[in-house]
Amino acid sequence: MDKKIIFSAIQPTGTFTLGNYLGALQNWVSLQDEYNCCYSIANMHALTVRQQAKDLRANTLNAYALLLAVGVDPQKSIAFIQSHVKCHAELNWVLSCYTQFGELSRMTQFKDKSARHPENVNAGLFTYPVLMAGDILLYQADFVPVGIDQKQHLELARNIAQRFNGIYGDVFTVPDGYYPKLTAKVMSLQDPTKKMSKSDDNPKSYITILDPPETIVKKIKSAVTDSEALVAYREGKDGVNNLMSIYSAVTGRTLEQITEEFAGHGYGDFKQKVGDALAESLRPIRERYAQLMKDRAYLEECYRDGARKAEGVSQRTLDKVYKKIGFLAR
Ligand code: ATP
Ligand code: LTN
């Protein structure tokens, strides 16, 4: 039987955080054997927030190297840069004519980001979810591994696909989200009611996957918890719940085992263990990233090859779409 298809992407807006890793990237890696996977660096999406050209260029290459460093294998999966494959821009236009203004106005990420950047509420920020729907639908993806913050965008992609299929027949596979159980939303270390985000102004609120061990331990130690001094996963203990989820994700221990492990211990001890375990689990990524960044020729070869493969798959879908909607063939 043919393997099912996975598609996902991440924006090159800075070094990936622990939230990106536990919410998305870790699944990307583990799904590679069982599925045909396509992973993209969404540099076109990144343009919705003002970027310095030289930073975007550097961040895109760094993000691509990070993708391989976390364990995406360019031999097994298609790993490419979004702007290298023109079908993304082309399908975006078509799908934007099948998406309603009202639907896009309801997207919470648009509301948040336009509130955070009132000086640059551009049309791309508004139509961002259409570009994302096109990314997914071009590859006929069955599953999309992302964090829970992307759920609303994914629902929209499903609606667009169903609407289009309703008019033209079965053109697109209708995709499903694929979320981790415990870490679909890693919370900010400084305000555990907010998601951890790489664009947060306070660097103490997030851990990047390249932070050195001392920094990781320091940031975990200064994480906001509560005054109860009890390691237990419960409502109202957002800070502790967050650290327990992180610890569970990196050690494979269950919440019950963790509660037992720290029975009678204070938060100091707990945080030290979480920090140490986390720093150790990210070590191979740091080392591999350093290696990859020394070999630019290899990275270039990988992303060119990825673009060629991605183009092959996505062009087939785009051709089908153009035919269905009535664009005269050249
Ligand atoms: P930005 O802060 O620039 O908006 P981001 O950190 O939210 O970026 P994205 O590139 O938008 O990162 O997201 C990449 C992937 O990481 C998505 O699948 C998203 O759902 C996931 N993700 C982002 N933040 C978290 C988080 N705190 N917890 C779990 N998953 C997350
Ligand atoms: N909007 C996504 C990044 C993204 C994406 C995609 C994720 C762009 N295109 C397609 C899944 C599928 C985000 O994570 N912020």
CSV table of C-alpha atoms and ligand atoms in Angstrom, one decimal:
chain,number,residue,atom,x,y,z
A,1,MET,CA,0.0,0.0,0.0
A,2,ASP,CA,1.2,3.5,-0.7
A,3,LYS,CA,2.4,5.5,2.2
A,4,LYS,CA,0.3,8.4,3.4
A,5,ILE,CA,1.6,11.9,2.9
A,6,ILE,CA,2.7,14.4,5.5
A,7,PHE,CA,3.3,18.1,4.9
A,8,SER,CA,4.4,20.8,7.3
A,9,ALA,CA,6.4,24.0,7.3
A,10,ILE,CA,8.1,26.5,9.7
A,11,GLN,CA,8.9,30.1,9.3
A,12,PRO,CA,12.6,31.3,9.3
A,13,THR,CA,11.9,34.0,11.8
A,14,GLY,CA,14.7,33.1,14.3
A,15,THR,CA,16.3,30.1,16.0
A,16,PHE,CA,13.6,27.5,16.7
A,17,THR,CA,12.3,27.3,20.2
A,18,LEU,CA,11.6,24.4,22.4
A,19,GLY,CA,7.9,25.0,21.5
A,20,ASN,CA,8.6,24.6,17.8
A,21,TYR,CA,10.6,21.5,18.6
A,22,LEU,CA,8.2,19.7,21.0
A,23,GLY,CA,5.1,21.0,19.2
A,24,ALA,CA,6.1,20.2,15.7
A,25,LEU,CA,9.7,19.3,14.7
A,26,GLN,CA,10.0,16.2,16.9
A,27,ASN,CA,7.0,14.7,15.2
A,28,TRP,CA,8.4,15.6,11.8
A,29,VAL,CA,11.4,13.5,12.5
A,30,SER,CA,9.5,10.5,14.0
A,31,LEU,CA,7.0,10.3,11.1
A,32,GLN,CA,9.7,10.0,8.4
A,33,ASP,CA,9.8,6.2,8.1
A,34,GLU,CA,6.1,5.6,8.1
A,35,TYR,CA,5.0,8.4,5.8
A,36,ASN,CA,6.1,10.2,2.7
A,37,CYS,CA,7.1,13.5,4.3
A,38,CYS,CA,7.6,17.0,2.8
A,39,TYR,CA,8.9,19.8,5.0
A,40,SER,CA,9.4,23.4,4.0
A,41,ILE,CA,11.0,26.6,5.3
A,42,ALA,CA,8.2,29.1,4.9
A,43,ASN,CA,10.1,32.1,3.9
A,44,MET,CA,7.2,33.5,2.0
A,45,HIS,CA,5.1,33.5,5.2
A,46,ALA,CA,7.9,35.2,7.0
A,47,LEU,CA,7.5,38.2,4.7
A,48,THR,CA,4.2,39.1,6.4
A,49,VAL,CA,6.4,40.7,9.1
A,50,ARG,CA,8.9,43.3,8.0
A,51,GLN,CA,12.3,41.7,7.4
A,52,GLN,CA,15.8,42.9,6.6
A,53,ALA,CA,16.8,41.2,3.4
A,54,LYS,CA,20.2,40.0,4.7
A,55,ASP,CA,18.6,38.7,7.9
A,56,LEU,CA,15.9,36.8,6.0
A,57,ARG,CA,18.6,35.3,3.7
A,58,ALA,CA,20.7,34.2,6.7
A,59,ASN,CA,17.8,33.0,8.8
A,60,THR,CA,16.5,30.9,5.9
A,61,LEU,CA,19.8,29.0,5.5
A,62,ASN,CA,20.1,28.7,9.3
A,63,ALA,CA,16.5,27.3,9.5
A,64,TYR,CA,17.2,24.8,6.8
A,65,ALA,CA,20.3,23.7,8.6
A,66,LEU,CA,18.3,23.4,11.9
A,67,LEU,CA,15.8,21.3,10.0
A,68,LEU,CA,18.5,18.8,9.2
A,69,ALA,CA,20.1,19.1,12.6
A,70,VAL,CA,16.9,18.1,14.4
A,71,GLY,CA,16.9,14.9,12.3
A,72,VAL,CA,15.0,15.6,9.1
A,73,ASP,CA,16.7,13.3,6.6
A,74,PRO,CA,16.8,14.8,3.1
A,75,GLN,CA,17.3,11.2,1.7
A,76,LYS,CA,14.0,10.1,3.2
A,77,SER,CA,11.9,13.3,3.1
A,78,ILE,CA,11.6,16.2,0.8
A,79,ALA,CA,13.1,19.2,2.6
A,80,PHE,CA,12.9,22.5,0.6
A,81,ILE,CA,12.6,26.3,0.8
A,82,GLN,CA,9.1,27.6,-0.1
A,83,SER,CA,10.1,30.4,-2.5
A,84,HIS,CA,12.1,27.9,-4.6
A,85,VAL,CA,8.9,26.3,-5.8
A,86,LYS,CA,6.7,28.7,-7.7
A,87,CYS,CA,3.6,26.6,-7.5
A,88,HIS,CA,3.1,27.9,-4.0
A,89,ALA,CA,2.6,31.5,-5.2
A,90,GLU,CA,0.4,30.3,-8.1
A,91,LEU,CA,-2.0,28.2,-6.1
A,92,ASN,CA,-2.2,30.9,-3.5
A,93,TRP,CA,-3.8,33.2,-6.0
A,94,VAL,CA,-6.3,30.6,-7.2
A,95,LEU,CA,-7.3,29.6,-3.6
A,96,SER,CA,-7.6,33.2,-2.5
A,97,CYS,CA,-10.6,33.4,-4.9
A,98,TYR,CA,-12.2,30.5,-3.1
A,99,THR,CA,-11.7,32.0,0.4
A,100,GLN,CA,-14.1,34.5,1.9
A,101,PHE,CA,-13.1,37.8,3.6
A,102,GLY,CA,-15.2,36.9,6.6
A,103,GLU,CA,-13.4,33.6,7.1
A,104,LEU,CA,-10.0,35.3,7.1
A,105,SER,CA,-11.3,38.0,9.5
A,106,ARG,CA,-12.0,35.4,12.1
A,107,MET,CA,-8.4,34.1,12.3
A,108,THR,CA,-7.0,34.7,15.8
A,109,GLN,CA,-3.4,34.8,14.6
A,110,PHE,CA,-4.3,37.7,12.2
A,111,LYS,CA,-6.0,39.5,15.1
A,112,ASP,CA,-3.0,39.0,17.4
A,113,LYS,CA,-0.3,39.8,14.8
A,114,SER,CA,-2.1,42.9,13.5
A,115,ALA,CA,-2.4,44.1,17.1
A,116,ARG,CA,1.3,43.5,17.7
A,117,HIS,CA,2.4,45.3,14.5
A,118,PRO,CA,-0.2,48.0,14.0
A,119,GLU,CA,2.2,49.9,11.7
A,120,ASN,CA,2.2,47.0,9.1
A,121,VAL,CA,-1.1,45.3,8.8
A,122,ASN,CA,-0.4,44.2,5.2
A,123,ALA,CA,-2.7,42.2,2.9
A,124,GLY,CA,-0.2,39.2,3.2
A,125,LEU,CA,-0.8,39.0,6.9
A,126,PHE,CA,-4.5,38.8,6.2
A,127,THR,CA,-4.2,36.1,3.5
A,128,TYR,CA,-1.4,34.2,5.2
A,129,PRO,CA,-3.8,31.2,5.9
A,130,VAL,CA,-4.6,30.9,2.2
A,131,LEU,CA,-0.9,30.5,1.3
A,132,MET,CA,-0.6,27.9,4.1
A,133,ALA,CA,-3.6,26.0,2.7
A,134,GLY,CA,-2.0,26.0,-0.7
A,135,ASP,CA,1.3,24.7,0.7
A,136,ILE,CA,-0.6,21.7,2.2
A,137,LEU,CA,-3.0,21.0,-0.7
A,138,LEU,CA,-0.3,21.1,-3.4
A,139,TYR,CA,1.3,17.9,-1.9
A,140,GLN,CA,-2.1,16.2,-1.3
A,141,ALA,CA,-1.1,15.8,2.4
A,142,ASP,CA,-3.1,13.5,4.6
A,143,PHE,CA,-1.7,14.8,7.8
A,144,VAL,CA,-0.1,18.1,9.0
A,145,PRO,CA,2.0,17.9,12.1
A,146,VAL,CA,1.8,21.3,13.9
A,147,GLY,CA,1.3,22.8,17.3
A,148,ILE,CA,-2.3,23.4,18.4
A,149,ASP,CA,-1.9,27.2,17.7
A,150,GLN,CA,-2.2,26.3,14.0
A,151,LYS,CA,-5.5,24.4,14.4
A,152,GLN,CA,-7.7,27.2,13.1
A,153,HIS,CA,-5.5,27.6,10.0
A,154,LEU,CA,-5.8,23.9,9.4
A,155,GLU,CA,-9.5,23.9,9.7
A,156,LEU,CA,-9.6,26.7,7.1
A,157,ALA,CA,-7.4,24.6,4.8
A,158,ARG,CA,-9.9,21.8,5.1
A,159,ASN,CA,-12.8,24.0,4.4
A,160,ILE,CA,-11.1,25.4,1.3
A,161,ALA,CA,-10.3,21.9,0.0
A,162,GLN,CA,-13.8,20.7,0.6
A,163,ARG,CA,-15.3,23.7,-1.1
A,164,PHE,CA,-13.1,23.3,-4.1
A,165,ASN,CA,-13.8,19.6,-4.3
A,166,GLY,CA,-17.5,20.3,-4.0
A,167,ILE,CA,-17.3,22.4,-7.2
A,168,TYR,CA,-14.7,20.5,-9.3
A,169,GLY,CA,-14.7,16.9,-8.0
A,170,ASP,CA,-11.9,15.3,-6.0
A,171,VAL,CA,-9.0,17.5,-6.7
A,172,PHE,CA,-7.5,17.9,-3.2
A,173,THR,CA,-7.0,15.4,-0.3
A,174,VAL,CA,-8.6,16.9,2.8
A,175,PRO,CA,-5.9,17.1,5.4
A,176,ASP,CA,-6.0,16.3,9.1
A,177,GLY,CA,-3.9,17.9,11.9
A,178,TYR,CA,-1.5,15.8,13.8
A,179,TYR,CA,-0.8,17.2,17.3
A,180,PRO,CA,1.4,15.9,20.1
A,181,LYS,CA,-0.5,14.8,23.2
A,182,LEU,CA,1.2,16.8,26.0
A,183,THR,CA,3.3,19.4,24.2
A,184,ALA,CA,1.0,20.7,21.4
A,185,LYS,CA,1.3,24.1,23.2
A,186,VAL,CA,4.5,24.7,25.2
A,187,MET,CA,4.0,27.8,27.4
A,188,SER,CA,6.1,30.8,28.0
A,189,LEU,CA,8.5,30.4,30.9
A,190,GLN,CA,7.7,33.9,32.2
A,191,ASP,CA,3.9,33.9,31.6
A,192,PRO,CA,2.7,30.3,31.5
A,193,THR,CA,-0.8,31.3,30.2
A,194,LYS,CA,0.8,32.4,26.9
A,195,LYS,CA,2.5,30.2,24.3
A,196,MET,CA,6.2,30.1,24.1
A,197,SER,CA,7.1,32.2,21.0
A,198,LYS,CA,10.4,32.9,19.2
A,199,SER,CA,9.3,36.5,18.6
A,200,ASP,CA,8.7,37.3,22.3
A,201,ASP,CA,10.5,40.4,23.5
A,202,ASN,CA,11.7,38.7,26.6
A,203,PRO,CA,14.4,36.0,25.8
A,204,LYS,CA,13.9,34.5,29.3
A,205,SER,CA,10.4,33.4,28.2
A,206,TYR,CA,11.7,30.9,25.7
A,207,ILE,CA,14.4,28.3,25.2
A,208,THR,CA,15.9,28.0,21.7
A,209,ILE,CA,17.2,24.6,20.6
A,210,LEU,CA,20.7,26.0,20.3
A,211,ASP,CA,20.9,27.6,23.8
A,212,PRO,CA,24.0,26.4,25.6
A,213,PRO,CA,23.3,24.1,28.7
A,214,GLU,CA,24.1,26.8,31.3
A,215,THR,CA,21.5,29.1,29.6
A,216,ILE,CA,18.9,26.4,29.5
A,217,VAL,CA,19.3,25.6,33.2
A,218,LYS,CA,19.3,29.3,34.1
A,219,LYS,CA,16.1,29.9,32.1
A,220,ILE,CA,14.3,26.9,33.6
A,221,LYS,CA,15.4,28.0,37.1
A,222,SER,CA,13.8,31.4,36.6
A,223,ALA,CA,10.6,30.0,35.2
A,224,VAL,CA,7.5,31.2,36.9
A,225,THR,CA,5.7,28.6,39.0
A,226,ASP,CA,3.6,29.0,42.1
A,227,SER,CA,4.0,29.1,45.9
A,228,GLU,CA,2.7,25.6,46.6
A,229,ALA,CA,6.0,23.8,46.3
A,230,LEU,CA,4.2,20.7,45.0
A,231,VAL,CA,5.2,18.9,41.7
A,232,ALA,CA,1.7,17.9,40.5
A,233,TYR,CA,-0.1,18.3,37.2
A,234,ARG,CA,-3.3,20.2,38.1
A,235,GLU,CA,-5.5,23.0,36.9
A,236,GLY,CA,-4.2,26.4,38.1
A,237,LYS,CA,-0.6,25.2,38.2
A,238,ASP,CA,0.2,26.3,34.6
A,239,GLY,CA,3.9,26.9,35.3
A,240,VAL,CA,4.5,23.5,36.9
A,241,ASN,CA,2.3,21.8,34.3
A,242,ASN,CA,4.4,23.3,31.6
A,243,LEU,CA,7.7,22.1,33.2
A,244,MET,CA,6.3,18.6,33.8
A,245,SER,CA,5.2,18.3,30.2
A,246,ILE,CA,8.6,19.4,29.0
A,247,TYR,CA,10.3,16.9,31.3
A,248,SER,CA,7.9,14.1,30.2
A,249,ALA,CA,8.6,14.9,26.6
A,250,VAL,CA,12.4,14.7,27.0
A,251,THR,CA,12.6,11.8,29.4
A,252,GLY,CA,9.7,9.7,28.2
A,253,ARG,CA,8.4,9.4,31.8
A,254,THR,CA,4.7,9.7,32.5
A,255,LEU,CA,3.2,12.5,34.6
A,256,GLU,CA,2.5,10.0,37.4
A,257,GLN,CA,6.1,8.8,37.4
A,258,ILE,CA,7.3,12.5,37.5
A,259,THR,CA,5.0,13.3,40.4
A,260,GLU,CA,6.4,10.3,42.3
A,261,GLU,CA,10.0,11.2,41.4
A,262,PHE,CA,9.6,14.6,43.0
A,263,ALA,CA,7.3,13.8,46.0
A,264,GLY,CA,8.7,15.7,49.0
A,265,HIS,CA,11.2,17.7,46.8
A,266,GLY,CA,11.0,21.5,46.3
A,267,TYR,CA,10.9,23.3,43.0
A,268,GLY,CA,14.7,24.0,43.1
A,269,ASP,CA,15.5,20.4,42.8
A,270,PHE,CA,12.8,19.8,40.2
A,271,LYS,CA,13.9,22.7,38.0
A,272,GLN,CA,17.5,21.6,38.1
A,273,LYS,CA,16.6,18.1,36.9
A,274,VAL,CA,14.3,19.5,34.1
A,275,GLY,CA,17.1,21.9,33.0
A,276,ASP,CA,19.7,19.2,33.0
A,277,ALA,CA,17.6,16.6,31.1
A,278,LEU,CA,16.6,19.2,28.6
A,279,ALA,CA,20.1,20.5,28.0
A,280,GLU,CA,21.3,16.9,27.5
A,281,SER,CA,18.5,16.0,25.1
A,282,LEU,CA,19.3,19.0,22.9
A,283,ARG,CA,23.1,18.3,22.8
A,284,PRO,CA,23.1,16.2,19.6
A,285,ILE,CA,21.1,19.0,17.8
A,286,ARG,CA,23.6,21.6,18.8
A,287,GLU,CA,26.5,19.5,17.7
A,288,ARG,CA,25.0,18.5,14.4
A,289,TYR,CA,24.0,22.1,13.6
A,290,ALA,CA,27.6,23.3,14.2
A,291,GLN,CA,28.8,20.6,11.8
A,292,LEU,CA,26.2,21.4,9.1
A,293,MET,CA,27.0,25.1,9.2
A,294,LYS,CA,30.6,24.4,8.2
A,295,ASP,CA,29.4,22.7,5.0
A,296,ARG,CA,27.4,25.2,3.0
A,297,ALA,CA,27.9,23.2,-0.2
A,298,TYR,CA,26.1,20.3,1.3
A,299,LEU,CA,23.2,22.4,2.5
A,300,GLU,CA,22.9,23.9,-1.0
A,301,GLU,CA,22.9,20.5,-2.6
A,302,CYS,CA,20.2,19.4,-0.3
A,303,TYR,CA,17.9,22.3,-0.7
A,304,ARG,CA,18.3,22.3,-4.5
A,305,ASP,CA,17.5,18.6,-4.7
A,306,GLY,CA,14.5,19.2,-2.3
A,307,ALA,CA,13.2,22.0,-4.5
A,308,ARG,CA,13.4,19.8,-7.6
A,309,LYS,CA,11.4,17.0,-5.9
A,310,ALA,CA,8.9,19.4,-4.4
A,311,GLU,CA,8.3,21.0,-7.8
A,312,GLY,CA,7.6,17.6,-9.4
A,313,VAL,CA,4.9,16.8,-6.9
A,314,SER,CA,3.3,20.2,-6.7
A,315,GLN,CA,3.3,20.9,-10.4
A,316,ARG,CA,1.1,17.9,-10.9
A,317,THR,CA,-1.5,19.3,-8.5
A,318,LEU,CA,-1.3,22.8,-10.0
A,319,ASP,CA,-1.8,21.4,-13.6
A,320,LYS,CA,-4.9,19.6,-12.4
A,321,VAL,CA,-6.2,22.7,-10.7
A,322,TYR,CA,-5.6,24.9,-13.8
A,323,LYS,CA,-7.4,22.5,-16.0
A,324,LYS,CA,-10.4,22.2,-13.7
A,325,ILE,CA,-10.9,25.9,-13.2
A,326,GLY,CA,-10.7,26.6,-17.0
A,327,PHE,CA,-7.3,28.2,-17.5
A,328,LEU,CA,-6.5,27.6,-21.2
A,329,ALA,CA,-3.4,25.4,-21.6
A,330,ARG,CA,-0.4,27.1,-23.1
B,1,ATP,P1,6.6,33.4,15.7
B,1,ATP,O1,6.9,33.6,17.2
B,1,ATP,O2,7.6,34.1,14.8
B,1,ATP,O3,5.2,33.7,15.3
B,1,ATP,P2,6.5,30.7,16.2
B,1,ATP,O4,7.5,30.4,17.3
B,1,ATP,O5,5.0,30.7,16.6
B,1,ATP,O6,6.8,31.9,15.4
B,1,ATP,P3,6.0,29.2,13.7
B,1,ATP,O7,7.0,29.2,12.6
B,1,ATP,O8,4.8,30.1,13.6
B,1,ATP,O9,6.7,29.6,15.1
B,1,ATP,O10,5.6,27.7,14.0
B,1,ATP,C1,6.3,26.6,13.6
B,1,ATP,C2,5.6,25.4,14.3
B,1,ATP,O11,5.9,25.4,15.7
B,1,ATP,C3,4.1,25.3,14.1
B,1,ATP,O12,3.8,24.0,13.9
B,1,ATP,C4,3.6,25.8,15.4
B,1,ATP,O13,2.3,25.2,15.7
B,1,ATP,C5,4.6,25.2,16.4
B,1,ATP,N1,4.7,26.0,17.6
B,1,ATP,C6,5.1,27.3,17.7
B,1,ATP,N2,5.1,27.7,19.0
B,1,ATP,C7,4.7,26.6,19.7
B,1,ATP,C8,4.5,26.3,21.1
B,1,ATP,N3,4.7,27.3,22.0
B,1,ATP,N4,4.1,25.1,21.5
B,1,ATP,C9,3.9,24.1,20.6
B,1,ATP,N5,4.1,24.3,19.3
B,1,ATP,C10,4.5,25.5,18.8
B,2,LTN,N1,1.8,29.0,9.5
B,2,LTN,C1,2.7,28.0,10.0
B,2,LTN,C2,3.9,27.7,9.1
B,2,LTN,C3,3.3,27.1,7.8
B,2,LTN,C4,2.8,25.8,7.8
B,2,LTN,C5,2.4,25.6,6.4
B,2,LTN,C6,2.5,24.8,8.7
B,2,LTN,C7,3.3,27.6,6.6
B,2,LTN,N2,2.8,26.8,5.7
B,2,LTN,C8,1.8,24.5,5.9
B,2,LTN,C9,1.9,23.6,8.2
B,2,LTN,C10,1.5,23.5,6.9
B,2,LTN,C11,3.1,28.2,11.3
B,2,LTN,O1,3.5,27.3,11.9
B,2,LTN,N3,3.1,29.4,11.8
